[in-house]
Amino acid sequence: MSDAVLVEEDGGVLVITINRPEAKNAINGDVAKGVGAALDLLDSRKDLAVGIITGAGGTFCSGMDLKGFLTGELPFTPERGFAGIVQKPPATPLIAAVEGYALAGGCEIALSADMIVASSAAKFGLPEPKRGLVAAAGGLMRLPKRIPFHIAMEMALTGDFYGTEQLAAFGLINRIAEPGKALETAKELAAKIAENAPLALAATKKIIVESAEWSTAEMWDKQGEISNPIFGSKDAQEGPRAFAEKRKPNWSGE
């Protein structure tokens, strides 16, 4: 993994940091490969229950590296798409910790996460039309599912920036942090999640994400395909046992 992406483990939480502060954490090929590799690691480890993606130097991500784009550099991976995430987010729950700007592809990375913790001073936006481009990294598809349709349409068509407080009112933000405290606040949320069983967390996320496409006739069977194996896991025995013995469970991820 290159220096463009830093990875740190913290008690069942994997913190992934886009590390190009001199370029406002713009996404180039190295970042895409690094994020993709970090998400592969997150999904492969039974002892990692949740991930956090953030940016170095007081900003989240300004989007695609336009200078790199003009020279033909490809800021995506074959497996996960733009930034190594937007077409295939991790199976493991993921929190975006946003300071400063989450613009264009940076906003789309945040929308690829399952939860967003943002500084009260953060700004979000899809300014691609101002540059003759289209927000084709998932923003136009995900945003109308997260906030009211007309607000999403305005945000996408104007290309203007929107503040944390405004977007929190529409339900897009899980926690608002003081400036400089987004990662700390995201870690607090991640720690609460990481207390739970990793297999159950991944199955819960999968059901929530995929059930949007299920018909009424198939939804119970589809849910059962995902949830039934969890009830036969070692962790499903450990949880009730720990409760009965009044102790914290020791999850094995099995």
PDB file of C-alpha atoms in Angstrom:
ATOM      1  CA  MET A   1       0.000   0.000   0.000  1.00  0.00           C
ATOM      2  CA  SER A   2       1.463   3.390  -0.997  1.00  0.00           C
ATOM      3  CA  ASP A   3       1.840   6.470   1.202  1.00  0.00           C
ATOM      4  CA  ALA A   4      -1.189   7.928  -0.622  1.00  0.00           C
ATOM      5  CA  VAL A   5      -3.407   5.892   1.717  1.00  0.00           C
ATOM      6  CA  LEU A   6      -2.660   5.211   5.376  1.00  0.00           C
ATOM      7  CA  VAL A   7      -4.188   2.352   7.356  1.00  0.00           C
ATOM      8  CA  GLU A   8      -4.406   2.064  11.131  1.00  0.00           C
ATOM      9  CA  GLU A   9      -6.061  -0.584  13.293  1.00  0.00           C
ATOM     10  CA  ASP A  10      -7.773   0.511  16.494  1.00  0.00           C
ATOM     11  CA  GLY A  11      -9.632  -2.129  18.511  1.00  0.00           C
ATOM     12  CA  GLY A  12     -11.649  -3.828  15.787  1.00  0.00           C
ATOM     13  CA  VAL A  13     -11.809  -0.620  13.735  1.00  0.00           C
ATOM     14  CA  LEU A  14      -9.769  -0.005  10.580  1.00  0.00           C
ATOM     15  CA  VAL A  15      -9.095   3.679   9.893  1.00  0.00           C
ATOM     16  CA  ILE A  16      -8.356   4.414   6.219  1.00  0.00           C
ATOM     17  CA  THR A  17      -6.877   7.857   5.529  1.00  0.00           C
ATOM     18  CA  ILE A  18      -6.546   9.410   2.075  1.00  0.00           C
ATOM     19  CA  ASN A  19      -3.127  11.036   2.409  1.00  0.00           C
ATOM     20  CA  ARG A  20      -2.632  13.656  -0.301  1.00  0.00           C
ATOM     21  CA  PRO A  21      -3.228  16.856   1.692  1.00  0.00           C
ATOM     22  CA  GLU A  22      -1.102  18.882  -0.736  1.00  0.00           C
ATOM     23  CA  ALA A  23      -3.703  18.047  -3.415  1.00  0.00           C
ATOM     24  CA  LYS A  24      -6.706  18.330  -1.087  1.00  0.00           C
ATOM     25  CA  ASN A  25      -6.794  14.517  -1.116  1.00  0.00           C
ATOM     26  CA  ALA A  26      -7.780  14.397  -4.779  1.00  0.00           C
ATOM     27  CA  ILE A  27      -8.157  10.858  -6.090  1.00  0.00           C
ATOM     28  CA  ASN A  28      -5.469   9.520  -8.398  1.00  0.00           C
ATOM     29  CA  GLY A  29      -4.511   5.984  -9.323  1.00  0.00           C
ATOM     30  CA  ASP A  30      -2.430   5.411  -6.197  1.00  0.00           C
ATOM     31  CA  VAL A  31      -5.272   6.483  -3.931  1.00  0.00           C
ATOM     32  CA  ALA A  32      -7.769   4.260  -5.738  1.00  0.00           C
ATOM     33  CA  LYS A  33      -5.479   1.248  -5.438  1.00  0.00           C
ATOM     34  CA  GLY A  34      -4.727   2.024  -1.804  1.00  0.00           C
ATOM     35  CA  VAL A  35      -8.361   2.432  -0.785  1.00  0.00           C
ATOM     36  CA  GLY A  36      -9.327  -0.717  -2.674  1.00  0.00           C
ATOM     37  CA  ALA A  37      -6.577  -2.701  -0.948  1.00  0.00           C
ATOM     38  CA  ALA A  38      -7.615  -1.322   2.450  1.00  0.00           C
ATOM     39  CA  LEU A  39     -11.238  -2.335   1.872  1.00  0.00           C
ATOM     40  CA  ASP A  40     -10.103  -5.805   0.802  1.00  0.00           C
ATOM     41  CA  LEU A  41      -8.208  -6.027   4.095  1.00  0.00           C
ATOM     42  CA  LEU A  42     -11.248  -4.807   6.036  1.00  0.00           C
ATOM     43  CA  ASP A  43     -13.486  -7.456   4.495  1.00  0.00           C
ATOM     44  CA  SER A  44     -10.937 -10.260   4.897  1.00  0.00           C
ATOM     45  CA  ARG A  45     -10.308  -9.882   8.624  1.00  0.00           C
ATOM     46  CA  LYS A  46     -12.694 -11.525  11.085  1.00  0.00           C
ATOM     47  CA  ASP A  47     -11.445  -9.288  13.892  1.00  0.00           C
ATOM     48  CA  LEU A  48     -12.337  -6.040  12.095  1.00  0.00           C
ATOM     49  CA  ALA A  49     -15.963  -5.073  12.693  1.00  0.00           C
ATOM     50  CA  VAL A  50     -16.118  -1.605  11.128  1.00  0.00           C
ATOM     51  CA  GLY A  51     -14.073   0.775   8.989  1.00  0.00           C
ATOM     52  CA  ILE A  52     -13.650   4.544   8.892  1.00  0.00           C
ATOM     53  CA  ILE A  53     -12.577   6.457   5.796  1.00  0.00           C
ATOM     54  CA  THR A  54     -11.248   9.982   6.217  1.00  0.00           C
ATOM     55  CA  GLY A  55      -8.811  12.479   4.736  1.00  0.00           C
ATOM     56  CA  ALA A  56      -5.528  13.948   5.979  1.00  0.00           C
ATOM     57  CA  GLY A  57      -4.764  17.613   6.529  1.00  0.00           C
ATOM     58  CA  GLY A  58      -8.186  18.931   7.499  1.00  0.00           C
ATOM     59  CA  THR A  59     -10.125  18.037   4.373  1.00  0.00           C
ATOM     60  CA  PHE A  60     -11.927  14.891   3.287  1.00  0.00           C
ATOM     61  CA  CYS A  61     -11.544  14.781  -0.502  1.00  0.00           C
ATOM     62  CA  SER A  62     -11.879  17.305  -3.321  1.00  0.00           C
ATOM     63  CA  GLY A  63     -12.771  14.637  -5.890  1.00  0.00           C
ATOM     64  CA  MET A  64     -10.929  13.337  -8.921  1.00  0.00           C
ATOM     65  CA  ASP A  65      -7.415  14.610  -9.569  1.00  0.00           C
ATOM     66  CA  LEU A  66      -8.191  16.674 -12.673  1.00  0.00           C
ATOM     67  CA  LYS A  67      -4.523  17.130 -13.560  1.00  0.00           C
ATOM     68  CA  GLY A  68      -4.077  13.381 -13.514  1.00  0.00           C
ATOM     69  CA  PHE A  69      -7.258  12.939 -15.530  1.00  0.00           C
ATOM     70  CA  LEU A  70      -5.903  15.237 -18.251  1.00  0.00           C
ATOM     71  CA  THR A  71      -2.748  13.110 -18.519  1.00  0.00           C
ATOM     72  CA  GLY A  72      -4.751   9.898 -18.830  1.00  0.00           C
ATOM     73  CA  GLU A  73      -4.364   8.600 -15.276  1.00  0.00           C
ATOM     74  CA  LEU A  74      -7.252   6.350 -14.213  1.00  0.00           C
ATOM     75  CA  PRO A  75      -8.475   6.974 -10.648  1.00  0.00           C
ATOM     76  CA  PHE A  76     -10.316   3.689 -10.253  1.00  0.00           C
ATOM     77  CA  THR A  77      -9.774  -0.046  -9.812  1.00  0.00           C
ATOM     78  CA  PRO A  78     -11.357  -2.797 -11.935  1.00  0.00           C
ATOM     79  CA  GLU A  79     -12.917  -4.404  -8.861  1.00  0.00           C
ATOM     80  CA  ARG A  80     -14.326  -1.427  -6.969  1.00  0.00           C
ATOM     81  CA  GLY A  81     -14.511   1.465  -9.433  1.00  0.00           C
ATOM     82  CA  PHE A  82     -13.695   5.119  -8.749  1.00  0.00           C
ATOM     83  CA  ALA A  83     -11.497   5.692  -5.686  1.00  0.00           C
ATOM     84  CA  GLY A  84     -11.458   1.935  -5.080  1.00  0.00           C
ATOM     85  CA  ILE A  85     -14.881   2.068  -3.426  1.00  0.00           C
ATOM     86  CA  VAL A  86     -17.920   3.522  -5.242  1.00  0.00           C
ATOM     87  CA  GLN A  87     -18.973   0.488  -7.314  1.00  0.00           C
ATOM     88  CA  LYS A  88     -18.250  -2.051  -4.591  1.00  0.00           C
ATOM     89  CA  PRO A  89     -18.292  -0.653  -1.043  1.00  0.00           C
ATOM     90  CA  PRO A  90     -17.086  -3.052   1.636  1.00  0.00           C
ATOM     91  CA  ALA A  91     -19.322  -5.742   3.080  1.00  0.00           C
ATOM     92  CA  THR A  92     -18.161  -4.517   6.488  1.00  0.00           C
ATOM     93  CA  PRO A  93     -19.894  -1.382   7.851  1.00  0.00           C
ATOM     94  CA  LEU A  94     -18.069   1.830   6.913  1.00  0.00           C
ATOM     95  CA  ILE A  95     -18.202   5.354   8.367  1.00  0.00           C
ATOM     96  CA  ALA A  96     -17.039   8.464   6.504  1.00  0.00           C
ATOM     97  CA  ALA A  97     -15.382  11.015   8.821  1.00  0.00           C
ATOM     98  CA  VAL A  98     -15.560  14.338   6.987  1.00  0.00           C
ATOM     99  CA  GLU A  99     -13.597  17.504   7.690  1.00  0.00           C
ATOM    100  CA  GLY A 100     -13.414  20.427   5.284  1.00  0.00           C
ATOM    101  CA  TYR A 101     -14.578  19.634   1.773  1.00  0.00           C
ATOM    102  CA  ALA A 102     -16.277  16.495   0.426  1.00  0.00           C
ATOM    103  CA  LEU A 103     -16.794  17.588  -3.152  1.00  0.00           C
ATOM    104  CA  ALA A 104     -17.505  15.826  -6.449  1.00  0.00           C
ATOM    105  CA  GLY A 105     -15.926  12.376  -6.154  1.00  0.00           C
ATOM    106  CA  GLY A 106     -15.210  13.134  -2.500  1.00  0.00           C
ATOM    107  CA  CYS A 107     -18.913  13.561  -1.842  1.00  0.00           C
ATOM    108  CA  GLU A 108     -19.525  10.330  -3.757  1.00  0.00           C
ATOM    109  CA  ILE A 109     -17.025   8.500  -1.550  1.00  0.00           C
ATOM    110  CA  ALA A 110     -18.912   9.742   1.519  1.00  0.00           C
ATOM    111  CA  LEU A 111     -22.182   8.553  -0.040  1.00  0.00           C
ATOM    112  CA  SER A 112     -20.595   5.119  -0.540  1.00  0.00           C
ATOM    113  CA  ALA A 113     -20.214   4.810   3.221  1.00  0.00           C
ATOM    114  CA  ASP A 114     -22.984   3.535   5.506  1.00  0.00           C
ATOM    115  CA  MET A 115     -22.799   6.452   7.926  1.00  0.00           C
ATOM    116  CA  ILE A 116     -21.394   9.978   7.803  1.00  0.00           C
ATOM    117  CA  VAL A 117     -19.836  11.890  10.683  1.00  0.00           C
ATOM    118  CA  ALA A 118     -19.051  15.464   9.657  1.00  0.00           C
ATOM    119  CA  SER A 119     -17.512  18.576  11.136  1.00  0.00           C
ATOM    120  CA  SER A 120     -19.954  21.421  11.579  1.00  0.00           C
ATOM    121  CA  ALA A 121     -17.720  23.366   9.170  1.00  0.00           C
ATOM    122  CA  ALA A 122     -17.684  20.690   6.435  1.00  0.00           C
ATOM    123  CA  LYS A 123     -19.035  21.355   2.947  1.00  0.00           C
ATOM    124  CA  PHE A 124     -20.541  18.812   0.537  1.00  0.00           C
ATOM    125  CA  GLY A 125     -21.287  19.209  -3.145  1.00  0.00           C
ATOM    126  CA  LEU A 126     -21.477  17.729  -6.640  1.00  0.00           C
ATOM    127  CA  PRO A 127     -19.963  20.585  -8.697  1.00  0.00           C
ATOM    128  CA  GLU A 128     -19.275  18.488 -11.809  1.00  0.00           C
ATOM    129  CA  PRO A 129     -21.701  20.441 -14.067  1.00  0.00           C
ATOM    130  CA  LYS A 130     -19.673  23.580 -13.354  1.00  0.00           C
ATOM    131  CA  ARG A 131     -16.734  21.808 -15.006  1.00  0.00           C
ATOM    132  CA  GLY A 132     -18.621  20.282 -17.914  1.00  0.00           C
ATOM    133  CA  LEU A 133     -18.668  16.876 -16.229  1.00  0.00           C
ATOM    134  CA  VAL A 134     -21.233  14.517 -14.704  1.00  0.00           C
ATOM    135  CA  ALA A 135     -21.143  13.062 -11.183  1.00  0.00           C
ATOM    136  CA  ALA A 136     -20.831   9.513 -12.492  1.00  0.00           C
ATOM    137  CA  ALA A 137     -19.299   7.902  -9.392  1.00  0.00           C
ATOM    138  CA  GLY A 138     -22.624   7.086  -7.783  1.00  0.00           C
ATOM    139  CA  GLY A 139     -23.676  10.493  -6.495  1.00  0.00           C
ATOM    140  CA  LEU A 140     -26.625  10.918  -8.842  1.00  0.00           C
ATOM    141  CA  MET A 141     -27.921   7.455  -7.960  1.00  0.00           C
ATOM    142  CA  ARG A 142     -27.266   7.437  -4.220  1.00  0.00           C
ATOM    143  CA  LEU A 143     -28.116  11.009  -3.240  1.00  0.00           C
ATOM    144  CA  PRO A 144     -31.869  10.846  -4.117  1.00  0.00           C
ATOM    145  CA  LYS A 145     -32.113   7.730  -1.936  1.00  0.00           C
ATOM    146  CA  ARG A 146     -30.585   9.535   1.046  1.00  0.00           C
ATOM    147  CA  ILE A 147     -32.283  12.950   0.962  1.00  0.00           C
ATOM    148  CA  PRO A 148     -35.548  14.298  -0.528  1.00  0.00           C
ATOM    149  CA  PHE A 149     -35.737  14.101  -4.332  1.00  0.00           C
ATOM    150  CA  HIS A 150     -36.118  17.822  -4.988  1.00  0.00           C
ATOM    151  CA  ILE A 151     -33.208  18.715  -2.703  1.00  0.00           C
ATOM    152  CA  ALA A 152     -31.012  16.112  -4.377  1.00  0.00           C
ATOM    153  CA  MET A 153     -31.987  17.485  -7.776  1.00  0.00           C
ATOM    154  CA  GLU A 154     -31.149  21.048  -6.751  1.00  0.00           C
ATOM    155  CA  MET A 155     -27.835  19.980  -5.237  1.00  0.00           C
ATOM    156  CA  ALA A 156     -26.841  18.056  -8.372  1.00  0.00           C
ATOM    157  CA  LEU A 157     -27.982  20.659 -10.908  1.00  0.00           C
ATOM    158  CA  THR A 158     -26.626  23.785  -9.219  1.00  0.00           C
ATOM    159  CA  GLY A 159     -23.314  22.254  -8.228  1.00  0.00           C
ATOM    160  CA  ASP A 160     -23.394  24.453  -5.127  1.00  0.00           C
ATOM    161  CA  PHE A 161     -21.864  23.562  -1.767  1.00  0.00           C
ATOM    162  CA  TYR A 162     -24.075  22.529   1.156  1.00  0.00           C
ATOM    163  CA  GLY A 163     -23.155  22.664   4.848  1.00  0.00           C
ATOM    164  CA  THR A 164     -23.320  19.936   7.437  1.00  0.00           C
ATOM    165  CA  GLU A 165     -26.196  21.484   9.387  1.00  0.00           C
ATOM    166  CA  GLN A 166     -28.301  21.824   6.240  1.00  0.00           C
ATOM    167  CA  LEU A 167     -27.707  18.232   5.147  1.00  0.00           C
ATOM    168  CA  ALA A 168     -28.192  16.929   8.686  1.00  0.00           C
ATOM    169  CA  ALA A 169     -31.699  18.400   8.575  1.00  0.00           C
ATOM    170  CA  PHE A 170     -32.373  16.123   5.588  1.00  0.00           C
ATOM    171  CA  GLY A 171     -31.020  13.068   7.431  1.00  0.00           C
ATOM    172  CA  LEU A 172     -27.729  12.668   5.571  1.00  0.00           C
ATOM    173  CA  ILE A 173     -25.439  13.137   8.600  1.00  0.00           C
ATOM    174  CA  ASN A 174     -25.296  10.755  11.570  1.00  0.00           C
ATOM    175  CA  ARG A 175     -23.177  12.866  13.922  1.00  0.00           C
ATOM    176  CA  ILE A 176     -22.060  16.505  13.823  1.00  0.00           C
ATOM    177  CA  ALA A 177     -18.619  17.111  15.313  1.00  0.00           C
ATOM    178  CA  GLU A 178     -16.718  20.211  16.287  1.00  0.00           C
ATOM    179  CA  PRO A 179     -14.179  21.245  13.628  1.00  0.00           C
ATOM    180  CA  GLY A 180     -11.162  18.965  13.895  1.00  0.00           C
ATOM    181  CA  LYS A 181     -13.109  16.316  15.814  1.00  0.00           C
ATOM    182  CA  ALA A 182     -14.813  14.362  13.005  1.00  0.00           C
ATOM    183  CA  LEU A 183     -12.448  11.393  13.195  1.00  0.00           C
ATOM    184  CA  GLU A 184     -12.613  11.305  16.988  1.00  0.00           C
ATOM    185  CA  THR A 185     -16.413  11.350  16.873  1.00  0.00           C
ATOM    186  CA  ALA A 186     -16.442   8.687  14.145  1.00  0.00           C
ATOM    187  CA  LYS A 187     -14.203   6.496  16.305  1.00  0.00           C
ATOM    188  CA  GLU A 188     -16.680   6.817  19.179  1.00  0.00           C
ATOM    189  CA  LEU A 189     -19.499   5.654  16.904  1.00  0.00           C
ATOM    190  CA  ALA A 190     -17.311   2.892  15.448  1.00  0.00           C
ATOM    191  CA  ALA A 191     -16.402   1.652  18.940  1.00  0.00           C
ATOM    192  CA  LYS A 192     -20.092   1.200  19.781  1.00  0.00           C
ATOM    193  CA  ILE A 193     -20.581  -0.780  16.578  1.00  0.00           C
ATOM    194  CA  ALA A 194     -17.413  -2.825  17.133  1.00  0.00           C
ATOM    195  CA  GLU A 195     -18.800  -4.124  20.428  1.00  0.00           C
ATOM    196  CA  ASN A 196     -21.182  -6.257  18.363  1.00  0.00           C
ATOM    197  CA  ALA A 197     -20.567  -9.507  16.501  1.00  0.00           C
ATOM    198  CA  PRO A 198     -18.808  -8.979  13.131  1.00  0.00           C
ATOM    199  CA  LEU A 199     -20.814 -11.671  11.301  1.00  0.00           C
ATOM    200  CA  ALA A 200     -24.086 -10.206  12.556  1.00  0.00           C
ATOM    201  CA  LEU A 201     -22.988  -6.703  11.559  1.00  0.00           C
ATOM    202  CA  ALA A 202     -22.084  -7.736   8.019  1.00  0.00           C
ATOM    203  CA  ALA A 203     -25.347  -9.672   7.606  1.00  0.00           C
ATOM    204  CA  THR A 204     -27.368  -6.754   8.988  1.00  0.00           C
ATOM    205  CA  LYS A 205     -25.735  -4.343   6.540  1.00  0.00           C
ATOM    206  CA  LYS A 206     -26.291  -6.753   3.648  1.00  0.00           C
ATOM    207  CA  ILE A 207     -30.002  -7.082   4.405  1.00  0.00           C
ATOM    208  CA  ILE A 208     -30.519  -3.323   4.727  1.00  0.00           C
ATOM    209  CA  VAL A 209     -28.643  -2.587   1.496  1.00  0.00           C
ATOM    210  CA  GLU A 210     -30.058  -5.379  -0.645  1.00  0.00           C
ATOM    211  CA  SER A 211     -33.654  -5.423   0.621  1.00  0.00           C
ATOM    212  CA  ALA A 212     -34.410  -2.214  -1.262  1.00  0.00           C
ATOM    213  CA  GLU A 213     -34.492  -4.323  -4.421  1.00  0.00           C
ATOM    214  CA  TRP A 214     -36.544  -7.236  -3.023  1.00  0.00           C
ATOM    215  CA  SER A 215     -40.195  -7.782  -3.855  1.00  0.00           C
ATOM    216  CA  THR A 216     -42.735  -8.478  -1.127  1.00  0.00           C
ATOM    217  CA  ALA A 217     -43.046 -12.062  -2.363  1.00  0.00           C
ATOM    218  CA  GLU A 218     -39.351 -12.825  -2.031  1.00  0.00           C
ATOM    219  CA  MET A 219     -38.170 -10.649   0.859  1.00  0.00           C
ATOM    220  CA  TRP A 220     -38.503 -13.212   3.666  1.00  0.00           C
ATOM    221  CA  ASP A 221     -36.699 -15.914   1.711  1.00  0.00           C
ATOM    222  CA  LYS A 222     -33.979 -13.482   0.693  1.00  0.00           C
ATOM    223  CA  GLN A 223     -33.538 -12.347   4.282  1.00  0.00           C
ATOM    224  CA  GLY A 224     -33.367 -15.945   5.452  1.00  0.00           C
ATOM    225  CA  GLU A 225     -30.570 -16.746   3.018  1.00  0.00           C
ATOM    226  CA  ILE A 226     -28.477 -14.102   4.725  1.00  0.00           C
ATOM    227  CA  SER A 227     -29.617 -14.337   8.350  1.00  0.00           C
ATOM    228  CA  ASN A 228     -30.095 -18.087   8.860  1.00  0.00           C
ATOM    229  CA  PRO A 229     -26.370 -18.959   8.731  1.00  0.00           C
ATOM    230  CA  ILE A 230     -25.735 -16.390  11.464  1.00  0.00           C
ATOM    231  CA  PHE A 231     -28.034 -18.238  13.863  1.00  0.00           C
ATOM    232  CA  GLY A 232     -25.862 -21.331  13.390  1.00  0.00           C
ATOM    233  CA  SER A 233     -22.582 -19.533  14.052  1.00  0.00           C
ATOM    234  CA  LYS A 234     -20.308 -19.817  17.099  1.00  0.00           C
ATOM    235  CA  ASP A 235     -20.944 -16.144  17.818  1.00  0.00           C
ATOM    236  CA  ALA A 236     -24.688 -16.830  18.035  1.00  0.00           C
ATOM    237  CA  GLN A 237     -23.878 -19.222  20.886  1.00  0.00           C
ATOM    238  CA  GLU A 238     -21.379 -16.877  22.489  1.00  0.00           C
ATOM    239  CA  GLY A 239     -23.747 -13.899  22.648  1.00  0.00           C
ATOM    240  CA  PRO A 240     -26.499 -15.509  24.759  1.00  0.00           C
ATOM    241  CA  ARG A 241     -23.887 -17.321  26.865  1.00  0.00           C
ATOM    242  CA  ALA A 242     -22.094 -14.068  27.669  1.00  0.00           C
ATOM    243  CA  PHE A 243     -25.427 -12.427  28.510  1.00  0.00           C
ATOM    244  CA  ALA A 244     -26.315 -15.245  30.896  1.00  0.00           C
ATOM    245  CA  GLU A 245     -22.871 -15.087  32.512  1.00  0.00           C
ATOM    246  CA  LYS A 246     -23.005 -11.264  32.756  1.00  0.00           C
ATOM    247  CA  ARG A 247     -19.778 -10.685  30.838  1.00  0.00           C
ATOM    248  CA  LYS A 248     -18.685  -9.167  27.562  1.00  0.00           C
ATOM    249  CA  PRO A 249     -18.839 -11.595  24.629  1.00  0.00           C
ATOM    250  CA  ASN A 250     -15.642 -12.801  22.989  1.00  0.00           C
ATOM    251  CA  TRP A 251     -16.516 -12.748  19.291  1.00  0.00           C
ATOM    252  CA  SER A 252     -14.637 -15.118  17.012  1.00  0.00           C
ATOM    253  CA  GLY A 253     -16.216 -14.106  13.719  1.00  0.00           C
ATOM    254  CA  GLU A 254     -17.191 -17.734  13.184  1.00  0.00           C
TER     255      GLU A 254
END
